[in-house]
XYZ file of C-alpha atoms in Angstrom:
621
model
C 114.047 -145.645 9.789
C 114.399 -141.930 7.798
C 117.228 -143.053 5.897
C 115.524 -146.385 4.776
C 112.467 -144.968 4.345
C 114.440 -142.683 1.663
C 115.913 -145.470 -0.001
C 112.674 -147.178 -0.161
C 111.135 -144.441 -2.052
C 114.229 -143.950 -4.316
C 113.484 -147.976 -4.844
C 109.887 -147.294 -6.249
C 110.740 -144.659 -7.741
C 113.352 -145.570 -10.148
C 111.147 -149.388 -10.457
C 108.132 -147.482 -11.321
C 109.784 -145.476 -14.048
C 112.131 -148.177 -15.556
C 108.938 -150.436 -16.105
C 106.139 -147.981 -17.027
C 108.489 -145.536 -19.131
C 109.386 -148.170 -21.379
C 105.575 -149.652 -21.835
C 104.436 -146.443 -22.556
C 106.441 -145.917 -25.870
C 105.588 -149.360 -26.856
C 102.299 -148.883 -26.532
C 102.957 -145.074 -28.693
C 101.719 -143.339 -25.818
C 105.007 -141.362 -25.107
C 107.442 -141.123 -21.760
C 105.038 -137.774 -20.433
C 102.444 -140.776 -20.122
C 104.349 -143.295 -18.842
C 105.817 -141.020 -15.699
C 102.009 -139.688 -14.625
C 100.792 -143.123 -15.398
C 103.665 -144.704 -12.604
C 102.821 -141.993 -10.149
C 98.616 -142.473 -10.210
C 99.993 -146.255 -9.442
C 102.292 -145.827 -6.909
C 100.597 -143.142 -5.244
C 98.205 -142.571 -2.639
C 94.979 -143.904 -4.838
C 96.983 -146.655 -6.242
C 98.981 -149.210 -4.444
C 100.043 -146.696 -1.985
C 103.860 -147.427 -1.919
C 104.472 -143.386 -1.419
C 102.529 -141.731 0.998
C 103.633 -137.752 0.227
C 103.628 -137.018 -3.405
C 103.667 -133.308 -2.085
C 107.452 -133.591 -0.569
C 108.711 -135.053 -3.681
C 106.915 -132.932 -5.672
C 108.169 -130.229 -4.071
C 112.062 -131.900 -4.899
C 111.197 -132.630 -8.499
C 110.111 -129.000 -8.959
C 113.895 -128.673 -9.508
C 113.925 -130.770 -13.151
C 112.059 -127.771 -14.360
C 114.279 -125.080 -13.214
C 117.089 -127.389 -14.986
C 115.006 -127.801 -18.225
C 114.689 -123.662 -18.130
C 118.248 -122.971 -17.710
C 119.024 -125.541 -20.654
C 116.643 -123.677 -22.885
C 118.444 -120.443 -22.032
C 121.770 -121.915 -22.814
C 120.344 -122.278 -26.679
C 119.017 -118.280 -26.729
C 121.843 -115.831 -27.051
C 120.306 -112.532 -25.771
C 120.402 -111.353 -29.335
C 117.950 -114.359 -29.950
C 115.858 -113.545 -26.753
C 115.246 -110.245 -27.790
C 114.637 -110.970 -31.708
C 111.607 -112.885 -29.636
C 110.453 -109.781 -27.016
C 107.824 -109.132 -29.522
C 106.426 -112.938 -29.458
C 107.076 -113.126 -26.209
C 104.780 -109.534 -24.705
C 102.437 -110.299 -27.700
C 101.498 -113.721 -28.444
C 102.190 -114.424 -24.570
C 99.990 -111.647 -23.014
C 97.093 -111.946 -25.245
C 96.894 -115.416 -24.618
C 97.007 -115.239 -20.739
C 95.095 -112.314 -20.692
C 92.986 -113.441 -23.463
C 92.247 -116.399 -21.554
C 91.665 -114.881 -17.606
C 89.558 -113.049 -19.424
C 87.191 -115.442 -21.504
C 87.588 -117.505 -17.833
C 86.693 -114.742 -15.563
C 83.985 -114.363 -17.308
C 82.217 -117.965 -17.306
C 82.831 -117.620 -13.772
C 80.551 -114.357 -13.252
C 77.995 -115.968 -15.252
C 78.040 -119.476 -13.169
C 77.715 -117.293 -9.870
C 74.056 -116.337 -11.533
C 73.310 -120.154 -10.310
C 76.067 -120.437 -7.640
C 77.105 -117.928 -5.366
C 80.752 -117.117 -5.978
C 82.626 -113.503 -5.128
C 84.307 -112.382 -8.372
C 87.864 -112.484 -6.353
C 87.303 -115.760 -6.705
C 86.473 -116.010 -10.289
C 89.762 -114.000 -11.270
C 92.066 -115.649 -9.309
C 91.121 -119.190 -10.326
C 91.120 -117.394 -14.221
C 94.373 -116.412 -13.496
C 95.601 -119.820 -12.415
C 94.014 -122.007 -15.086
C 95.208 -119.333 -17.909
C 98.989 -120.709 -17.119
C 100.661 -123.914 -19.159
C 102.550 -126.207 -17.851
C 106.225 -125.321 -18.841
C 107.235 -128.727 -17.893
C 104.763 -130.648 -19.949
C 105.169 -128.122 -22.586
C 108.528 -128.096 -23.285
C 109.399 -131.897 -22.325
C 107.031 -132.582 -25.470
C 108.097 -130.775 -27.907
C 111.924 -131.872 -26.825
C 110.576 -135.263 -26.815
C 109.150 -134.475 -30.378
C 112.501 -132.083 -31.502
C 109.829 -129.372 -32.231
C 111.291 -126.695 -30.039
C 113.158 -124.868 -33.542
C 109.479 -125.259 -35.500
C 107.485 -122.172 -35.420
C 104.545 -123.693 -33.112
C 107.908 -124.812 -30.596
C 109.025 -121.184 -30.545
C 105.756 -119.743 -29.791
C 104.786 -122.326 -26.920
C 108.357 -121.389 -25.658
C 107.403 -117.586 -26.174
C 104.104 -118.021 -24.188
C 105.938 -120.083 -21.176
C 108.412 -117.358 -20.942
C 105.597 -114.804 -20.661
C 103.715 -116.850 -17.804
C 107.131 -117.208 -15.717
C 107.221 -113.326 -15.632
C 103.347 -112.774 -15.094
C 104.667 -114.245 -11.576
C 105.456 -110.975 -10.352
C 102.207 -109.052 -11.029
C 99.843 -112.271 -10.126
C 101.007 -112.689 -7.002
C 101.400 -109.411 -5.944
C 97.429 -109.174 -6.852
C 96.312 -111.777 -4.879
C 96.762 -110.201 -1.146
C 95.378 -107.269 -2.919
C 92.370 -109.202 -3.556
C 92.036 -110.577 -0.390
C 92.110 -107.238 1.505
C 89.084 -105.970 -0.701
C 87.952 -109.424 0.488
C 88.103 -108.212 3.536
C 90.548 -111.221 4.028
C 94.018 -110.723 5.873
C 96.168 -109.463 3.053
C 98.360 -106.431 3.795
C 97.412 -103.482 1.484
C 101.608 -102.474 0.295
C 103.114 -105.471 0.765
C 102.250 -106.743 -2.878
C 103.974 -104.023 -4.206
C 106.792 -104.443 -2.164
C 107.024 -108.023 -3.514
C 106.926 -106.447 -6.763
C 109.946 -104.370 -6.454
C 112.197 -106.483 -4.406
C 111.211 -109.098 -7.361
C 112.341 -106.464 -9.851
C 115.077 -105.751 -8.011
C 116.639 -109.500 -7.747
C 115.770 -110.054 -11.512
C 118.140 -106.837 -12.107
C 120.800 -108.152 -9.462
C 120.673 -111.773 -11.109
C 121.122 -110.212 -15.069
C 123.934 -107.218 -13.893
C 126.088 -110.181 -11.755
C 125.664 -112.423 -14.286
C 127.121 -110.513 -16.945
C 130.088 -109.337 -15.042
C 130.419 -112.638 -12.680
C 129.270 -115.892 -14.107
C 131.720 -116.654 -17.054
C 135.052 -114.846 -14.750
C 133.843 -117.564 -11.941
C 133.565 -120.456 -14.660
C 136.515 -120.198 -16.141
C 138.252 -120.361 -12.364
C 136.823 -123.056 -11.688
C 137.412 -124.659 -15.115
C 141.326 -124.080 -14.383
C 141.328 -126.511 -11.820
C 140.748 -129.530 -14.195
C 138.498 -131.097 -11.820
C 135.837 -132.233 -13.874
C 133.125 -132.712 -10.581
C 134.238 -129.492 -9.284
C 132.706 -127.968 -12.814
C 129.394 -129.799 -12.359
C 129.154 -129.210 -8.732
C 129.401 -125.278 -9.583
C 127.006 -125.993 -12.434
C 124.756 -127.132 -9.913
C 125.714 -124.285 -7.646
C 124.776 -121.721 -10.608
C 121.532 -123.202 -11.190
C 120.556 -123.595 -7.198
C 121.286 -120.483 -6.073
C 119.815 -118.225 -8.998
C 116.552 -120.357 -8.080
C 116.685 -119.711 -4.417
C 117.207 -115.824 -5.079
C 113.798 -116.135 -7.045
C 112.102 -118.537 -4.600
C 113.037 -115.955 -1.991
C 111.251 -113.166 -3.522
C 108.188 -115.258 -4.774
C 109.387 -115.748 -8.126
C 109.397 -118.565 -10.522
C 112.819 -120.497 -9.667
C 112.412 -121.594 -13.325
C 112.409 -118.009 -14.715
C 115.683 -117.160 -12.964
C 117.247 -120.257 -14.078
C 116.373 -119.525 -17.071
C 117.933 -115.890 -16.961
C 121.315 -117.413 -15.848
C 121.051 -119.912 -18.959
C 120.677 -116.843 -21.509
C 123.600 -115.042 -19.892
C 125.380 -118.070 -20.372
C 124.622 -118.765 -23.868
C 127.482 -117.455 -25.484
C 130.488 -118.312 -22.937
C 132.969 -120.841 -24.235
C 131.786 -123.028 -21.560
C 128.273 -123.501 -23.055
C 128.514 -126.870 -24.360
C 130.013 -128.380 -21.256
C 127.217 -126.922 -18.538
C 124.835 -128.961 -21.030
C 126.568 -131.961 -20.804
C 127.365 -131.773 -17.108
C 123.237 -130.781 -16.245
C 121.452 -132.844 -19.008
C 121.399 -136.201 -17.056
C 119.827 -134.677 -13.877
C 117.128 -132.386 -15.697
C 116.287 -136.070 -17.226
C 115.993 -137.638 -14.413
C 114.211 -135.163 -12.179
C 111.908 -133.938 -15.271
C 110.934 -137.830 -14.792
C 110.187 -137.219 -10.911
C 108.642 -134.405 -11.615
C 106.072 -136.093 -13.902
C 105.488 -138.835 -11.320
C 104.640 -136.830 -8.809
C 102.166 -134.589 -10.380
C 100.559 -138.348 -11.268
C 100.682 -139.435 -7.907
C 99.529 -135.701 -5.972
C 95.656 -136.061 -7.906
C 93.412 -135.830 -5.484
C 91.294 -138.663 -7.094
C 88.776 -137.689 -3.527
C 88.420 -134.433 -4.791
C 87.372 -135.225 -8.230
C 85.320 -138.404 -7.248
C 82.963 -135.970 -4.663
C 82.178 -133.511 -7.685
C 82.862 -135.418 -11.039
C 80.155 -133.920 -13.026
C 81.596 -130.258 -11.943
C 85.152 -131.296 -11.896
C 84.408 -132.287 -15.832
C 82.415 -129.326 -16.715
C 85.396 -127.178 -15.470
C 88.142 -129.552 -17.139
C 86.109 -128.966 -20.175
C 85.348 -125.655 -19.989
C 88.650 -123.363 -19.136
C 90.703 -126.132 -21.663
C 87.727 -125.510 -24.246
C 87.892 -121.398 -23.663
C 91.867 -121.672 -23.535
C 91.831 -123.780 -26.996
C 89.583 -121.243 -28.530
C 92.166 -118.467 -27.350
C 95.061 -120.185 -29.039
C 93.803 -121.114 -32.426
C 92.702 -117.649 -32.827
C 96.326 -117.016 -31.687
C 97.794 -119.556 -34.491
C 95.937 -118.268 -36.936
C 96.425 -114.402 -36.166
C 100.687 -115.329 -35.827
C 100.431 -117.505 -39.276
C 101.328 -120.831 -37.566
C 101.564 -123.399 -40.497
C 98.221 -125.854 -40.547
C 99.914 -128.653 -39.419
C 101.362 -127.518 -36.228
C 98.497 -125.629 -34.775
C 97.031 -128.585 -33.265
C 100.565 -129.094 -31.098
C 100.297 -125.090 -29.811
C 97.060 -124.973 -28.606
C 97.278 -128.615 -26.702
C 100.436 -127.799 -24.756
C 99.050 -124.305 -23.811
C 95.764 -125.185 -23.035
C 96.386 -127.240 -20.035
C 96.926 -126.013 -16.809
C 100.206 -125.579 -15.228
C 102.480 -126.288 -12.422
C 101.997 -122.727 -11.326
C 98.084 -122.697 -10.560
C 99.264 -124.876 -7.761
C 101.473 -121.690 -5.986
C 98.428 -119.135 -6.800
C 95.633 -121.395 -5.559
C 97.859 -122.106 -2.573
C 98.424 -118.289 -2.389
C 95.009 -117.483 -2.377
C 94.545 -119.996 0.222
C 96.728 -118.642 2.644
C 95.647 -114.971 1.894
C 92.152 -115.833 2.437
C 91.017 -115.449 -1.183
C 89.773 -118.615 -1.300
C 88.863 -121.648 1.301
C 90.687 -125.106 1.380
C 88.193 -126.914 -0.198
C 88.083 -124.591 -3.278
C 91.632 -124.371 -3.593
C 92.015 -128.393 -3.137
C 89.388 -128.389 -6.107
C 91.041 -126.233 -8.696
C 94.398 -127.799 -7.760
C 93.068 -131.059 -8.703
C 91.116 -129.574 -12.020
C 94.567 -128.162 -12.724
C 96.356 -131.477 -12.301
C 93.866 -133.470 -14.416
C 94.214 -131.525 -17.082
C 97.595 -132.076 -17.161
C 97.031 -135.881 -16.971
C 94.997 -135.363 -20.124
C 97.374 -133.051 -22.160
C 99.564 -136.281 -23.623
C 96.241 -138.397 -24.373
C 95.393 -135.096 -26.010
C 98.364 -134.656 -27.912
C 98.176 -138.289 -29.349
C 94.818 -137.982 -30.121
C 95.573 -134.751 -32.372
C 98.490 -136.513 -33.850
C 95.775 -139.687 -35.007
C 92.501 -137.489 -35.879
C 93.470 -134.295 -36.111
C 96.223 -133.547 -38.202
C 95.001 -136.221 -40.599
C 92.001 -133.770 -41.146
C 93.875 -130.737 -41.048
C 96.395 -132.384 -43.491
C 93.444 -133.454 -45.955
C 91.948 -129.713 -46.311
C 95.179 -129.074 -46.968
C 94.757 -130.970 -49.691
C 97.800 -133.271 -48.619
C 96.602 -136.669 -47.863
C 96.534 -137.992 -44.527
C 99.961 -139.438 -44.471
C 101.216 -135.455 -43.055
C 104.322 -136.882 -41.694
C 106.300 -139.453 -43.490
C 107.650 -142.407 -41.475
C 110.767 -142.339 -39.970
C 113.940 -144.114 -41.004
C 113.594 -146.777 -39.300
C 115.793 -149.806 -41.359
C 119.801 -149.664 -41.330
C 121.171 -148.154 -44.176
C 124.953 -148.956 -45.407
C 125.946 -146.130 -48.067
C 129.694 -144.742 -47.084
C 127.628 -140.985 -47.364
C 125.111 -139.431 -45.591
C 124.072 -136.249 -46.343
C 122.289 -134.246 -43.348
C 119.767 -131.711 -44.124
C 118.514 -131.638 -48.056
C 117.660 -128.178 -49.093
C 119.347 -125.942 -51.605
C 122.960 -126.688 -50.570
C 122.511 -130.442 -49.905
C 120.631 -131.293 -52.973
C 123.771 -129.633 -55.195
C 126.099 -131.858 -53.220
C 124.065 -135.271 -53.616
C 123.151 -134.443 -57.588
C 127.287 -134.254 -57.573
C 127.455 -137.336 -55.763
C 124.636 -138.974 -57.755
C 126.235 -138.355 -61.166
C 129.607 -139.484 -59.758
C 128.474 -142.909 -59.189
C 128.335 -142.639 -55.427
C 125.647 -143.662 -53.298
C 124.499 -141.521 -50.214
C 121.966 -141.969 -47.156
C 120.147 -138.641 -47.167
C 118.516 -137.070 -43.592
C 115.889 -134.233 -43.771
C 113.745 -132.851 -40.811
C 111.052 -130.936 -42.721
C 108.525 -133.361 -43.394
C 107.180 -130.797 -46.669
C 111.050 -130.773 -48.002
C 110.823 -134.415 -47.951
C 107.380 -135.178 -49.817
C 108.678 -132.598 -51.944
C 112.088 -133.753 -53.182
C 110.605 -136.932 -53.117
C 108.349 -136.385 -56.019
C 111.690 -135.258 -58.188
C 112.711 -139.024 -57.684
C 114.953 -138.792 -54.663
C 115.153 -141.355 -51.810
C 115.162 -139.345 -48.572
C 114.462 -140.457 -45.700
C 112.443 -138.506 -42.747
C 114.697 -138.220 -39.568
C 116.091 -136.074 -37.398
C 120.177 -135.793 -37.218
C 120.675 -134.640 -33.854
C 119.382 -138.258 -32.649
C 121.770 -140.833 -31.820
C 119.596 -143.397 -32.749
C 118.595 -142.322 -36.283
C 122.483 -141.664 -37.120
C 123.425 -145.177 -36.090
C 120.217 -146.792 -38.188
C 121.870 -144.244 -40.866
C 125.244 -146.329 -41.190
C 127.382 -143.373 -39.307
C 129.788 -146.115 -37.962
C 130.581 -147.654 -41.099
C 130.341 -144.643 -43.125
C 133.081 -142.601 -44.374
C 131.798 -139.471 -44.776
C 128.908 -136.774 -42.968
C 127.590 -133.880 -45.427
C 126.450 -131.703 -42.742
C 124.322 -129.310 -45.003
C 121.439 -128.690 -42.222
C 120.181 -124.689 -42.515
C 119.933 -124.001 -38.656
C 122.729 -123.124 -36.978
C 122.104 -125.176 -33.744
C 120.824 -127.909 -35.157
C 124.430 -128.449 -36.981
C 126.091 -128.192 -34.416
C 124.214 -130.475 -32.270
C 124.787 -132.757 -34.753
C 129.049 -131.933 -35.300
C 129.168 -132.873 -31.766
C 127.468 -135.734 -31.805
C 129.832 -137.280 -34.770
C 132.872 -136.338 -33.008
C 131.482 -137.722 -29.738
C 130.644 -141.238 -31.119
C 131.979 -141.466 -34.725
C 135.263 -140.133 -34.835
C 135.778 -142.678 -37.668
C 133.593 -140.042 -39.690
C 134.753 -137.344 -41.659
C 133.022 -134.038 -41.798
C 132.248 -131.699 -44.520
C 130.053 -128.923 -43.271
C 128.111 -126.195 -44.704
C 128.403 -122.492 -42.531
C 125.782 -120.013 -42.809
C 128.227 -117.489 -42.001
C 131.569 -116.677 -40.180
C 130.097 -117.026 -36.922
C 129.028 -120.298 -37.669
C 132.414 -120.953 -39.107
C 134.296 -120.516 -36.361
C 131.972 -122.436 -33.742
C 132.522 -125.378 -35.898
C 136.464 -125.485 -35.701
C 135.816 -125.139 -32.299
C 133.913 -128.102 -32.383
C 137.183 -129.947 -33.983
C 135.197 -129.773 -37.868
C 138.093 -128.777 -40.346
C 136.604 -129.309 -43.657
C 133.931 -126.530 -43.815
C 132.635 -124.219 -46.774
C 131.120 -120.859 -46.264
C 127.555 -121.253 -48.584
C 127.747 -118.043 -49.750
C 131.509 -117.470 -50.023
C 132.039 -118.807 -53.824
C 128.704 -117.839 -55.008
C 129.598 -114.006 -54.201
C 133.059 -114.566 -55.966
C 131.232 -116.140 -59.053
C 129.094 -113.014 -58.882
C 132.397 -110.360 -58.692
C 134.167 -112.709 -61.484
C 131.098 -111.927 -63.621
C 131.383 -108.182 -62.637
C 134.630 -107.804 -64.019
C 134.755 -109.385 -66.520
C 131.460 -107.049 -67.960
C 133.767 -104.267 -67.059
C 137.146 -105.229 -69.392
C 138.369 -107.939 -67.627
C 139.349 -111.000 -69.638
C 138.123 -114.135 -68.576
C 140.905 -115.973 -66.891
C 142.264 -112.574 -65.385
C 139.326 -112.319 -63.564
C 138.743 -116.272 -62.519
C 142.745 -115.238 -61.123
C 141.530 -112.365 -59.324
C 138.487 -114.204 -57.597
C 140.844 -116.997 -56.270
C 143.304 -114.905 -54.961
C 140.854 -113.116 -53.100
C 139.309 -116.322 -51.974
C 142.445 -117.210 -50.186
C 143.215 -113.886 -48.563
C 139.576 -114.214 -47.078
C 140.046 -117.679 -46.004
C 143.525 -116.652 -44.632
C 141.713 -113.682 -42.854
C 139.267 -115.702 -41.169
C 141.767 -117.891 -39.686
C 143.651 -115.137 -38.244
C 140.858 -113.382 -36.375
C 139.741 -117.035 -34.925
C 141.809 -116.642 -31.764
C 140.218 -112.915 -31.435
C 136.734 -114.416 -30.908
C 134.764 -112.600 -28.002
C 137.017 -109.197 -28.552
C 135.422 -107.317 -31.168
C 137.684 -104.357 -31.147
C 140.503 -106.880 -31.671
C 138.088 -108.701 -34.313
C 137.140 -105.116 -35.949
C 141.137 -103.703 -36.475
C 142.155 -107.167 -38.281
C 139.409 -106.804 -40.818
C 140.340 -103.368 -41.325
C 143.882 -103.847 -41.875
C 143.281 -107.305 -43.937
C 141.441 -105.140 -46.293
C 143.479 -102.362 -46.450
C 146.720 -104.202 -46.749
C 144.682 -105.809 -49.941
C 143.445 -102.888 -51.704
C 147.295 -101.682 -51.022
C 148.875 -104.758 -52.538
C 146.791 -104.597 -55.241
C 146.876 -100.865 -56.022
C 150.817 -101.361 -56.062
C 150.333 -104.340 -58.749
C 148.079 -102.375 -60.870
C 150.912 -98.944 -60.841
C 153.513 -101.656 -61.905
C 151.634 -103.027 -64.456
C 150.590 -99.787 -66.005
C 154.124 -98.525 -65.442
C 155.591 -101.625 -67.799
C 152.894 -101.309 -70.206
C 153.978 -97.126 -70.593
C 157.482 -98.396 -70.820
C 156.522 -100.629 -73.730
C 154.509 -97.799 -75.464
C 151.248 -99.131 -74.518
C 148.030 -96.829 -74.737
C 145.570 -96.745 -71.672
C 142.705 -97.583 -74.099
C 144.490 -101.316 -74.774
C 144.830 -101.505 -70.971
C 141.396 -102.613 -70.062
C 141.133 -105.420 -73.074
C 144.714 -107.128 -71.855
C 143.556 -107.482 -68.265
């Protein structure tokens, strides 16, 4: 009966998501919608197919520690620590920002209501967290996460994850001086063993993880490397879970020490389809755990305190925005997905519960304030996208079209040029005054409405989508200019074209040598360094102002070109050993300047032998 019972459930499940998923982007609400939308139905207060949304809730928890350790696997460490100062700022004023503005209201309602202030702080606590799912899944959903308002939500769900370890080791605190049954060191104890396995998880990674890996990868077992993908992810969550720590945070830790291992790109293949699917669970089983008993016994309270901490939250964040110079336009996105409540309240309410901070019935209430909110963030979120962006976009003085449509009808041109800033637009003027036609991609909405008005057809549309490369001809065209600025973003996209249009050739743009080289990895052989030529041009210019005759120099700038090139290519199979990397760019450059010092002494040395004076040198060159 168990074992049908589970395939029953796995039945509704999957049905429930299949139908209402799809509905819910016809109908523009997005997939966030559709998944809490299926879960209110098939849930307890709906037709009551599933009768314990907390067990499955419980199971789906685990599509969020998968989305975190994805996330980490785009931040290099170098990256996560170019964002500690977003992260401790714009994170811990806003959640202690908002516990603040909350605990407050709460003092002031105990005036009419008796309520201790343990209480008050610990439900201000709670509400001040996000929900990292929610969060995150939207801004993937919307390919925000490399705008500035997608780094900062990322920075503030980051910050929350590690508030874990203080905020719960405060709540048995609180409940002793509540005269409840907490235990007066043991909070601190917590603390340090949770310091302790966050040390243990980042010292093991770096000296275990990618050794382990690449074992594993030697086998050539392709289920074997998923299973230990799993494995990785699983047991750096349990470690946390076992100390009272967010299983998402140490997931996430193990994704940032993973970042820049050669086996990157594969662990995101491998886990993408199950954070997908469980992100999906996830979703429906916040839908179907509202206590809709709860909120129907108080709904005039349950609203007022809905309204309230999302009101004081929202008023938190845009002073945030504004003090961190978020653009206009993208405000309205950080300060919906932060000012819900999050997945998290539900372990401190239930802490305080079990501490004796708080009774059942108050717990059970802020539980289901927490989850409503959460209902409401994607109704939220479209809401700002219909009224208030237009408005923001208008006192921008910008019209109310702030976002151009997408490309949405097939185009047939054998180009297509990805990403249309500086470098791009060079390449597609060639292109242009060459007779050939080219479908153009760019991402930034103001780039668009900009180039536009010079008379260029661009189309809106992000590259790194399957869907908008296919509408963009990328199986019958002959050619990909991959000119995009960010770094990840190109790639994303160089393995998406080798993944599904081999047919396509690639000519990419690298920021730099780093860059460079992850793109031949990729299997991208036609790739120009942006800066490269222009820095020659610069040098030919230099010596010629010093003597040099024109074509001497335009000689001397080539042959330096190739050298570098040349260079490159022999320090590729050093990557990862920089005192390898370090001694080959030494000695290139030294065996240069030698080479060249040498031609110079002949070339003197012939001119002497011809009676030639030193002052003619300089002119001849």
């Amino acid at each position: 009966m168990e074992h049908g019972g589970w395939i029953a459930n796995a039945l509704v499940y999957l049905a429930a998501a299949v139908l209402a998923v799809p509905l819910a982007r016809l109908l523009g609400l997005g997939a966030i919608i559709g998944y809490l939308a299926a879960g209110i139905v098939i849930g307890p207060w709906g037709l009551k197919l599933v009768d314990d949304p907390a067990a499955i809730l419980h199971f789906a928890e685990f599509g969020v520690v998968l989305m975190l350790f994805l996330v980490g696997l785009e931040l290099e460490p170098r990256r996560l620590w170019a964002m500690r100062r977003p992260i401790f700022g714009v994170g811990s004023v806003q959640l202690l920002g908002s516990a603040a503005l909350m605990t407050g209201a709460g003092l002031a309602a105990a005036l009419a209501w008796p309520l201790p202030w343990s209480i008050a702080l610990v439900a201000a606590l709670g509400l001040a967290m996000s929900s990292t799912a929610i969060g995150l899944g939207a801004l993937a959903e919307r390919n925000l996460m490399a705008t500035a308002s997608g780094q900062n939500v990322l920075s503030v769900a980051l910050l929350q994850d590690i508030a874990a370890i203080p905020i719960l080791a405060l709540v048995p605190l609180l409940a002793l001086d509540a005269g409840g049954p907490g235990g007066g060191g043991s909070g601190w104890l917590a603390a340090a063993r949770a310091l302790g396995v966050v040390a243990a998880i980042i010292l093991g990674g770096r000296l275990l993880l990618r050794p382990a890996l690449r074992w594993i990868a030697r086998s050539d077992t392709p289920e074997i490397f998923t299973a230990a993908a799993l494995l990785l992810v699983v047991a750096t969550a349990a470690l946390m879970q076992s100390v009272g720590l967010s299983m998402a945070l140490g997931a996430f830790l193990a994704g940032v020490l993973l970042a820049e291992s050669e086996y990157r790109r594969e662990l995101e293949t491998d886990l993408e389809p199950f954070k997908g699917l469980l992100l999906g669970l996830f979703f429906i089983a916040v839908g179907m755990s509202i206590d809709f008993a709860v909120v129907l016994a108080h709904p005039a309270l349950m609203a007022a305190v809905v309204v309230g901490f999302l009101a004081l939250k929202a008023l938190v964040l845009w002073g945030l925005a504004r003090a961190v110079g978020l653009p206009l336009l993208e405000r309205p996105v950080f300060v919906v997905l932060l000012a819900q409540g999050g997945e998290f309240g539900f372990v401190v309410f239930q802490a305080a519960q079990q501490s004796g901070v708080m009774d059942a019935p108050t717990a059970s209430f802020l539980v289901a304030a927490v989850a409503v909110s959460m209902l409401l963030t994607p109704l939220l979120l479209l809401g700002a996208d219909r009224w208030w962006v237009p408005k923001l976009a208008a006192r921008a003085g910008r019209g109310a079209a702030a976002r151009p449509a997408e490309l949405s009808e097939p185009q047939h041109a054998p180009v297509i040029i990805a990403g249309f800033g500086r470098y791009g637009q060079i390449v597609g003027r060639l292109l242009n005054a060459s007779g050939l036609s080219a479908t153009v991609l760019e991402h930034d909405a103001d780039q668009v409405e900009t180039v536009r008005r010079f008379g260029w057809r661009v189309f809106y549309g992000d590259a790194t989508r399957l869907d908008l490369l296919r509408t963009a001809g990328a199986a019958e065209a002959r050619v990909l200019v991959l000119a995009i600025d960010d770094i990840e973003q190109s790639l994303k996209v160089a393995a998406l074209v080798r993944e599904h249009f081999p047919q396509l050739a690639v000519v990419a743009r690298a920021r730099n040598v780093s860059h460079y080289y992850r793109l031949k990895q990729l299997g991208v052989t036609r790739i120009e360094r942006e800066l490269l030529d222009a820095s020659l041009a610069s040098g030919r210019r230099v010596l010629e102002l010093m003597g040099w005759q024109p074509h001497a120099a335009r000689n001397q700038a080539l042959r330096f070109r190739a050298h570098n090139i040349e260079l490159v290519e022999q320090m590729a199979p050093h990557l990862g050993d920089e005192q390898k990397l370090i001694a080959l760019a030494k000695q290139g450059r030294q065996q240069l300047e030698t080479m060249w010092a040498q031609e110079r002494a002949a070339q003197a040395a012939q001119r002497n032998r011809q009676g030639w004076h030193g002052d003619d040198e300089a002119a001849d060159r």
